[in-house]
């Protein structure tokens, strides 16, 4: 990995930037909603369009990167992301806001999976898990810190976060174009992978064991639950508990700090102590209890504590599931990671749509539905624990 460290660091930064942009919109949604008189359903659609565009474009972009190379796709994706953020900053009508989110989703489809592929290309088998872990941490870190940063920047004006994201994006685009290098060994690796394709036919059947199906289901549920909770969080606490922009920003910033500590410093220690499956089970249980607690809360302190527990649970849940998946097979990592990303995107589309529609009906319904789904997922973890995944040799 030594000679490719600079390229890998650039990839990590690009992933972080894109995922930062996904989260920037969250704390300002109630203010956009109120200023332009949008419904919660319309806000849910706006949030979901990003993930939907990413889901649709990802396989097409994958083929493009095979033909054109990884670097051109990543650079164009960063440039496209700048366009989406600037459009959002000047938008005043719902169709323009939606167009911005669609373009943003397309840019994420260009940058995130292509970065993962190039990160794999640039590393040996020995270092690959570490590098993919760094890229995943960048993905999570951007999603974690985006809402907090967006809330702080929105104290200037609620459009400021998007101007800042656009400027950062074009800076990253130029930096990537100048300094990112694709290793010459990529072609050799691609040839080796092509030779393996024939041997990997039927791998979908090979990975669809009962515990694996359950884990894939948990990926869908965790992304659905997080987006179902997070996409309307600012609107919910603003309407029900009269949280202002400063309070929302404080909560999301505290969450970012706690979550980064948990993921960077505590995650491996927790896994060593209790294992992935028990952590997944505890995370589903705590998140279900605390989502329900918010619907019954009477004070700001209760809401803040419950929120921090929920976000922390999700921030441990997703890497725990991914880590368990990567242990299942050495030869099917591409397929497994692809299904992981696709199911995450599906959950990211469904969650905001469901929450927005239910909130227009009754303020508390979205979180009650999320509570039930998370509770069912907690019970399903016992099925997986009875049929444990055996790590691949």
Coordinates of C-alpha atoms in Angstrom, one line a residue:
X1 CA 0.0 0.0 0.0
X2 CA 3.0 2.3 0.6
X3 CA 3.4 3.8 -2.8
X4 CA -0.4 4.4 -3.1
X5 CA -1.0 6.0 0.2
X6 CA -1.5 9.5 -1.2
X7 CA -4.2 8.2 -3.6
X8 CA -5.9 6.3 -0.9
X9 CA -6.0 9.4 1.4
X10 CA -7.5 11.4 -1.5
X11 CA -10.2 8.7 -2.0
X12 CA -11.0 8.8 1.8
X13 CA -11.4 12.6 1.7
X14 CA -13.7 12.4 -1.4
X15 CA -15.9 9.8 0.2
X16 CA -16.1 11.9 3.4
X17 CA -17.1 15.0 1.4
X18 CA -19.9 13.4 -0.6
X19 CA -21.4 11.8 2.6
X20 CA -21.0 15.1 4.4
X21 CA -23.3 16.7 1.7
X22 CA -25.9 14.0 2.3
X23 CA -26.3 15.0 5.9
X24 CA -26.0 18.8 5.4
X25 CA -29.7 19.1 4.4
X26 CA -31.1 17.4 7.5
X27 CA -31.0 20.3 10.1
X28 CA -32.4 22.9 7.7
X29 CA -35.3 20.8 6.5
X30 CA -37.9 22.4 8.9
X31 CA -36.9 25.9 7.9
X32 CA -37.1 25.1 4.2
X33 CA -40.4 23.4 4.9
X34 CA -41.8 26.4 6.7
X35 CA -40.4 29.1 4.4
X36 CA -41.7 27.5 1.2
X37 CA -44.8 25.9 2.8
X38 CA -43.9 22.3 1.8
X39 CA -45.6 19.3 3.3
X40 CA -43.7 16.7 5.3
X41 CA -44.3 14.2 2.5
X42 CA -42.7 16.6 0.0
X43 CA -39.7 16.9 2.2
X44 CA -39.5 13.1 2.5
X45 CA -39.5 12.8 -1.3
X46 CA -36.8 15.5 -1.5
X47 CA -34.6 13.5 0.9
X48 CA -35.3 10.1 -0.8
X49 CA -34.5 11.4 -4.4
X50 CA -30.8 11.5 -3.5
X51 CA -30.7 7.8 -2.5
X52 CA -33.0 6.8 -5.4
X53 CA -30.8 8.4 -8.0
X54 CA -27.8 6.8 -6.4
X55 CA -29.4 3.4 -6.4
X56 CA -30.4 3.6 -10.1
X57 CA -27.1 5.0 -11.3
X58 CA -24.7 2.8 -9.4
X59 CA -24.6 -0.2 -11.7
X60 CA -24.4 2.0 -14.8
X61 CA -21.5 4.0 -13.2
X62 CA -19.8 0.7 -12.4
X63 CA -19.7 -0.3 -16.1
X64 CA -18.5 3.2 -17.0
X65 CA -15.6 3.1 -14.6
X66 CA -14.5 -0.3 -16.0
X67 CA -14.4 1.3 -19.5
X68 CA -13.2 4.8 -18.8
X69 CA -11.1 4.3 -15.7
X70 CA -11.8 5.1 -12.1
X71 CA -10.3 8.5 -11.8
X72 CA -12.3 10.3 -14.6
X73 CA -15.6 9.0 -13.0
X74 CA -14.6 10.2 -9.5
X75 CA -13.4 13.7 -10.8
X76 CA -16.6 14.1 -12.8
X77 CA -18.7 13.0 -9.8
X78 CA -17.1 15.6 -7.5
X79 CA -17.7 18.3 -10.2
X80 CA -21.4 17.2 -10.5
X81 CA -21.7 17.3 -6.7
X82 CA -20.6 20.9 -6.7
X83 CA -23.4 21.7 -9.3
X84 CA -26.0 20.0 -7.1
X85 CA -25.0 22.0 -4.0
X86 CA -25.0 25.3 -5.8
X87 CA -28.4 24.6 -7.3
X88 CA -29.8 23.8 -3.9
X89 CA -28.3 27.0 -2.5
X90 CA -30.2 29.1 -5.1
X91 CA -33.4 27.0 -5.3
X92 CA -36.8 28.6 -4.4
X93 CA -39.2 26.0 -5.8
X94 CA -39.8 22.3 -5.0
X95 CA -38.9 21.0 -8.5
X96 CA -35.5 22.8 -8.4
X97 CA -34.8 21.5 -4.9
X98 CA -35.7 18.0 -6.2
X99 CA -33.5 18.4 -9.3
X100 CA -30.6 19.3 -7.0
X101 CA -31.0 16.2 -4.9
X102 CA -31.2 14.0 -8.0
X103 CA -28.0 15.4 -9.3
X104 CA -26.5 14.9 -5.9
X105 CA -27.5 11.3 -5.9
X106 CA -25.9 10.8 -9.3
X107 CA -22.7 12.3 -8.0
X108 CA -22.6 10.0 -5.0
X109 CA -23.1 7.1 -7.3
X110 CA -20.0 8.2 -9.3
X111 CA -17.8 8.8 -6.3
X112 CA -18.6 6.3 -3.5
X113 CA -18.6 2.8 -5.3
X114 CA -15.9 3.9 -7.7
X115 CA -13.7 5.0 -4.8
X116 CA -14.3 1.6 -3.2
X117 CA -13.3 -0.1 -6.4
X118 CA -10.2 2.0 -6.9
X119 CA -9.3 1.5 -3.2
X120 CA -9.4 -2.3 -3.8
X121 CA -7.4 -1.9 -7.0
X122 CA -4.6 0.0 -5.2
X123 CA -4.1 -2.4 -2.4
X124 CA -2.9 -5.9 -1.8
X125 CA -5.1 -8.6 -0.3
X126 CA -3.3 -8.0 3.0
X127 CA -4.2 -4.3 3.2
X128 CA -7.5 -4.3 1.4
X129 CA -9.7 -4.8 4.4
X130 CA -7.9 -1.9 6.2
X131 CA -8.4 0.4 3.3
X132 CA -12.0 -0.5 2.7
X133 CA -12.5 0.1 6.4
X134 CA -11.0 3.6 6.1
X135 CA -13.3 4.3 3.2
X136 CA -16.3 3.0 5.1
X137 CA -15.3 5.2 8.1
X138 CA -15.2 8.2 5.8
X139 CA -18.7 7.3 4.6
X140 CA -20.0 7.0 8.2
X141 CA -18.0 10.0 9.4
X142 CA -19.6 12.2 6.7
X143 CA -23.1 11.0 7.5
X144 CA -22.4 11.6 11.2
X145 CA -20.8 15.1 11.0
X146 CA -23.0 16.4 8.1
X147 CA -26.1 17.3 10.2
X148 CA -24.0 18.9 13.0
X149 CA -21.9 21.0 10.5
X150 CA -25.0 21.9 8.5
X151 CA -26.7 23.1 11.7
X152 CA -23.8 25.3 12.7
X153 CA -23.4 26.8 9.2
X154 CA -27.1 27.4 9.0
X155 CA -26.8 29.9 11.8
X156 CA -25.4 32.3 9.2
X157 CA -28.2 31.5 6.7
X158 CA -29.8 28.2 6.1
X159 CA -28.4 28.1 2.5
X160 CA -24.8 28.6 3.8
X161 CA -24.1 24.9 4.2
X162 CA -24.7 24.3 0.5
X163 CA -22.4 27.1 -0.7
X164 CA -19.7 25.7 1.6
X165 CA -20.2 22.2 0.3
X166 CA -20.0 23.3 -3.3
X167 CA -16.8 25.2 -2.7
X168 CA -15.2 22.2 -0.9
X169 CA -16.4 19.9 -3.7
X170 CA -14.7 21.9 -6.5
X171 CA -11.5 22.2 -4.4
X172 CA -11.6 18.4 -4.0
X173 CA -12.3 17.9 -7.7
X174 CA -9.2 20.0 -8.7
X175 CA -7.0 18.3 -6.0
X176 CA -8.1 14.8 -7.1
X177 CA -7.5 15.6 -10.8
X178 CA -3.9 16.7 -10.0
X179 CA -2.8 14.2 -7.4
X180 CA -4.8 11.0 -7.7
X181 CA -2.9 8.3 -9.6
X182 CA -4.3 5.0 -10.8
X183 CA -1.7 2.2 -10.3
X184 CA -0.4 0.4 -13.3
X185 CA -1.1 -2.9 -11.5
X186 CA -4.8 -2.2 -11.9
X187 CA -4.9 -3.8 -15.3
X188 CA -3.2 -6.9 -14.0
X189 CA -5.7 -7.1 -11.1
X190 CA -8.6 -6.7 -13.5
X191 CA -7.3 -9.5 -15.6
X192 CA -7.0 -11.7 -12.6
X193 CA -10.5 -10.8 -11.6
X194 CA -11.8 -11.6 -15.1
X195 CA -10.3 -15.1 -14.8
X196 CA -12.1 -15.6 -11.5
X197 CA -15.5 -14.6 -12.9
X198 CA -16.2 -18.0 -14.4
X199 CA -15.3 -19.6 -11.0
X200 CA -17.6 -17.2 -9.2
X201 CA -20.8 -18.2 -11.1
X202 CA -23.5 -19.2 -8.7
X203 CA -22.1 -17.1 -5.9
X204 CA -25.4 -15.6 -5.1
X205 CA -26.7 -19.0 -4.1
X206 CA -23.6 -19.6 -2.1
X207 CA -24.1 -16.6 0.1
X208 CA -27.9 -16.8 0.5
X209 CA -27.8 -19.0 3.7
X210 CA -30.4 -18.3 6.4
X211 CA -28.1 -16.2 8.6
X212 CA -26.8 -14.2 5.5
X213 CA -30.4 -13.5 4.4
X214 CA -31.1 -12.3 7.9
X215 CA -28.1 -10.0 7.9
X216 CA -29.0 -8.6 4.5
X217 CA -32.4 -7.9 5.9
X218 CA -30.8 -6.1 8.9
X219 CA -28.9 -3.9 6.5
X220 CA -32.1 -2.9 4.9
X221 CA -33.8 -2.4 8.2
X222 CA -31.0 -0.4 9.8
X223 CA -30.7 2.0 6.8
X224 CA -34.6 2.2 6.7
X225 CA -34.8 2.8 10.4
X226 CA -32.0 5.4 10.5
X227 CA -33.4 7.4 7.6
X228 CA -36.9 7.0 8.9
X229 CA -35.8 8.5 12.1
X230 CA -33.2 11.0 11.0
X231 CA -35.0 12.4 7.9
X232 CA -37.8 14.0 9.9
X233 CA -35.9 14.4 13.2
X234 CA -35.4 18.2 12.8
X235 CA -39.0 18.7 11.8
X236 CA -40.3 16.4 14.6
X237 CA -38.4 18.1 17.4
X238 CA -39.1 21.5 16.0
X239 CA -42.9 20.9 15.9
X240 CA -43.3 18.7 19.0
X241 CA -40.7 20.1 21.4
X242 CA -40.1 23.5 19.8
X243 CA -36.4 22.9 19.3
X244 CA -34.6 25.8 17.6
X245 CA -31.8 25.6 15.1
X246 CA -29.2 26.1 17.8
X247 CA -30.5 23.2 19.9
X248 CA -30.8 20.9 16.8
X249 CA -27.2 21.8 15.8
X250 CA -26.0 21.1 19.4
X251 CA -27.6 17.7 19.5
X252 CA -26.3 16.6 16.1
X253 CA -22.8 17.9 16.9
X254 CA -22.7 16.0 20.2
X255 CA -23.8 13.0 18.3
X256 CA -21.0 13.4 15.8
X257 CA -18.4 13.6 18.5
X258 CA -19.7 10.6 20.4
X259 CA -20.2 8.5 17.3
X260 CA -16.7 9.2 16.0
X261 CA -15.2 8.2 19.4
X262 CA -17.3 5.0 19.4
X263 CA -16.3 4.0 15.8
X264 CA -12.7 5.0 16.0
X265 CA -11.7 4.1 19.6
X266 CA -14.3 1.8 21.0
X267 CA -15.7 -0.4 18.1
X268 CA -12.9 -3.0 18.0
X269 CA -12.8 -3.2 21.8
X270 CA -16.6 -3.8 22.0
X271 CA -16.4 -6.5 19.2
X272 CA -13.6 -8.3 21.1
X273 CA -15.6 -8.2 24.3
X274 CA -19.1 -9.3 23.1
X275 CA -18.8 -10.1 19.4
X276 CA -20.6 -8.7 16.4
X277 CA -23.9 -10.5 16.8
X278 CA -24.5 -9.5 20.4
X279 CA -23.6 -5.9 19.6
X280 CA -26.1 -5.9 16.7
X281 CA -28.8 -7.3 19.1
X282 CA -28.1 -4.7 21.8
X283 CA -28.1 -1.9 19.2
X284 CA -31.5 -2.9 17.8
X285 CA -33.0 -3.1 21.3
X286 CA -31.6 0.2 22.5
X287 CA -32.7 2.0 19.4
X288 CA -36.2 0.6 19.5
X289 CA -36.6 1.6 23.2
X290 CA -35.3 5.1 22.7
X291 CA -37.3 5.8 19.5
X292 CA -40.4 5.0 21.5
X293 CA -39.1 7.0 24.5
X294 CA -39.0 10.1 22.3
X295 CA -42.7 9.8 21.4
X296 CA -43.5 9.7 25.2
X297 CA -40.9 12.3 26.4
X298 CA -41.9 15.5 28.2
X299 CA -38.5 17.4 28.5
X300 CA -35.8 18.5 26.2
X301 CA -33.2 16.5 28.2
X302 CA -35.1 13.2 27.7
X303 CA -35.2 13.9 23.9
X304 CA -31.5 14.7 23.7
X305 CA -30.4 11.7 25.7
X306 CA -32.7 9.3 23.7
X307 CA -31.5 10.9 20.4
X308 CA -27.8 10.3 21.3
X309 CA -28.4 6.7 22.3
X310 CA -30.3 6.1 19.0
X311 CA -27.6 7.6 16.7
X312 CA -24.9 5.9 18.7
X313 CA -26.7 2.5 18.3
X314 CA -27.0 2.9 14.6
X315 CA -23.4 4.0 14.2
X316 CA -22.3 0.8 15.9
X317 CA -24.9 -1.3 14.2
X318 CA -23.9 -0.7 10.6
X319 CA -20.2 -1.5 10.9
X320 CA -21.0 -4.5 13.1
X321 CA -23.2 -6.0 10.3
X322 CA -20.7 -5.1 7.6
X323 CA -17.8 -6.7 9.6
X324 CA -19.8 -9.9 10.1
X325 CA -20.6 -10.0 6.4
X326 CA -17.0 -9.6 5.3
X327 CA -16.1 -12.7 7.4
X328 CA -18.5 -14.9 5.5
X329 CA -16.5 -15.3 2.3
X330 CA -13.2 -14.4 0.8
X331 CA -14.2 -14.9 -2.8
X332 CA -17.5 -13.1 -2.8
X333 CA -16.5 -9.7 -1.3
X334 CA -17.5 -7.7 -4.4
X335 CA -21.0 -9.3 -4.5
X336 CA -21.5 -9.0 -0.8
X337 CA -20.4 -5.3 -0.7
X338 CA -22.5 -4.6 -3.7
X339 CA -25.6 -6.1 -2.1
X340 CA -24.8 -4.2 1.1
X341 CA -24.7 -0.8 -0.8
X342 CA -27.9 -1.6 -2.8
X343 CA -29.9 -2.5 0.3
X344 CA -28.6 0.5 2.1
X345 CA -29.8 2.7 -0.8
X346 CA -33.2 1.0 -0.8
X347 CA -33.6 1.7 2.9
X348 CA -32.5 5.3 2.4
X349 CA -35.3 5.7 -0.2
X350 CA -38.1 4.1 1.7
X351 CA -37.4 5.5 5.1
X352 CA -37.9 9.2 4.4
X353 CA -40.9 8.5 2.1
X354 CA -42.6 6.5 4.8
X355 CA -41.8 9.0 7.6
X356 CA -42.9 12.0 5.6
X357 CA -46.2 10.4 4.6
X358 CA -47.0 9.1 8.1
X359 CA -46.1 12.5 9.8
X360 CA -48.6 14.3 7.6
X361 CA -51.2 11.9 9.0
X362 CA -50.1 11.9 12.7
X363 CA -46.9 13.4 14.2
X364 CA -46.0 10.4 16.2
X365 CA -46.8 7.6 13.7
X366 CA -43.4 7.5 11.9
X367 CA -41.5 6.8 15.1
X368 CA -44.1 4.3 16.4
X369 CA -43.7 2.4 13.1
X370 CA -39.9 2.5 13.3
X371 CA -40.1 1.3 16.9
X372 CA -42.1 -1.8 15.8
X373 CA -39.7 -2.6 13.0
X374 CA -36.6 -2.3 15.2
X375 CA -38.2 -4.4 17.8
X376 CA -38.9 -7.2 15.3
X377 CA -35.3 -6.9 14.1
X378 CA -34.1 -7.4 17.6
X379 CA -36.1 -10.6 17.8
X380 CA -34.7 -11.8 14.5
X381 CA -31.1 -11.5 15.8
X382 CA -31.8 -14.5 18.0
X383 CA -32.5 -16.6 14.8
X384 CA -29.1 -15.6 13.4
X385 CA -27.4 -16.4 16.7
X386 CA -28.8 -19.9 16.5
X387 CA -27.2 -20.3 13.0
X388 CA -23.9 -18.4 13.4
X389 CA -21.8 -17.4 10.4
X390 CA -18.6 -19.3 10.2
X391 CA -15.7 -17.0 9.2
X392 CA -14.1 -18.0 5.8
X393 CA -10.7 -19.5 6.0

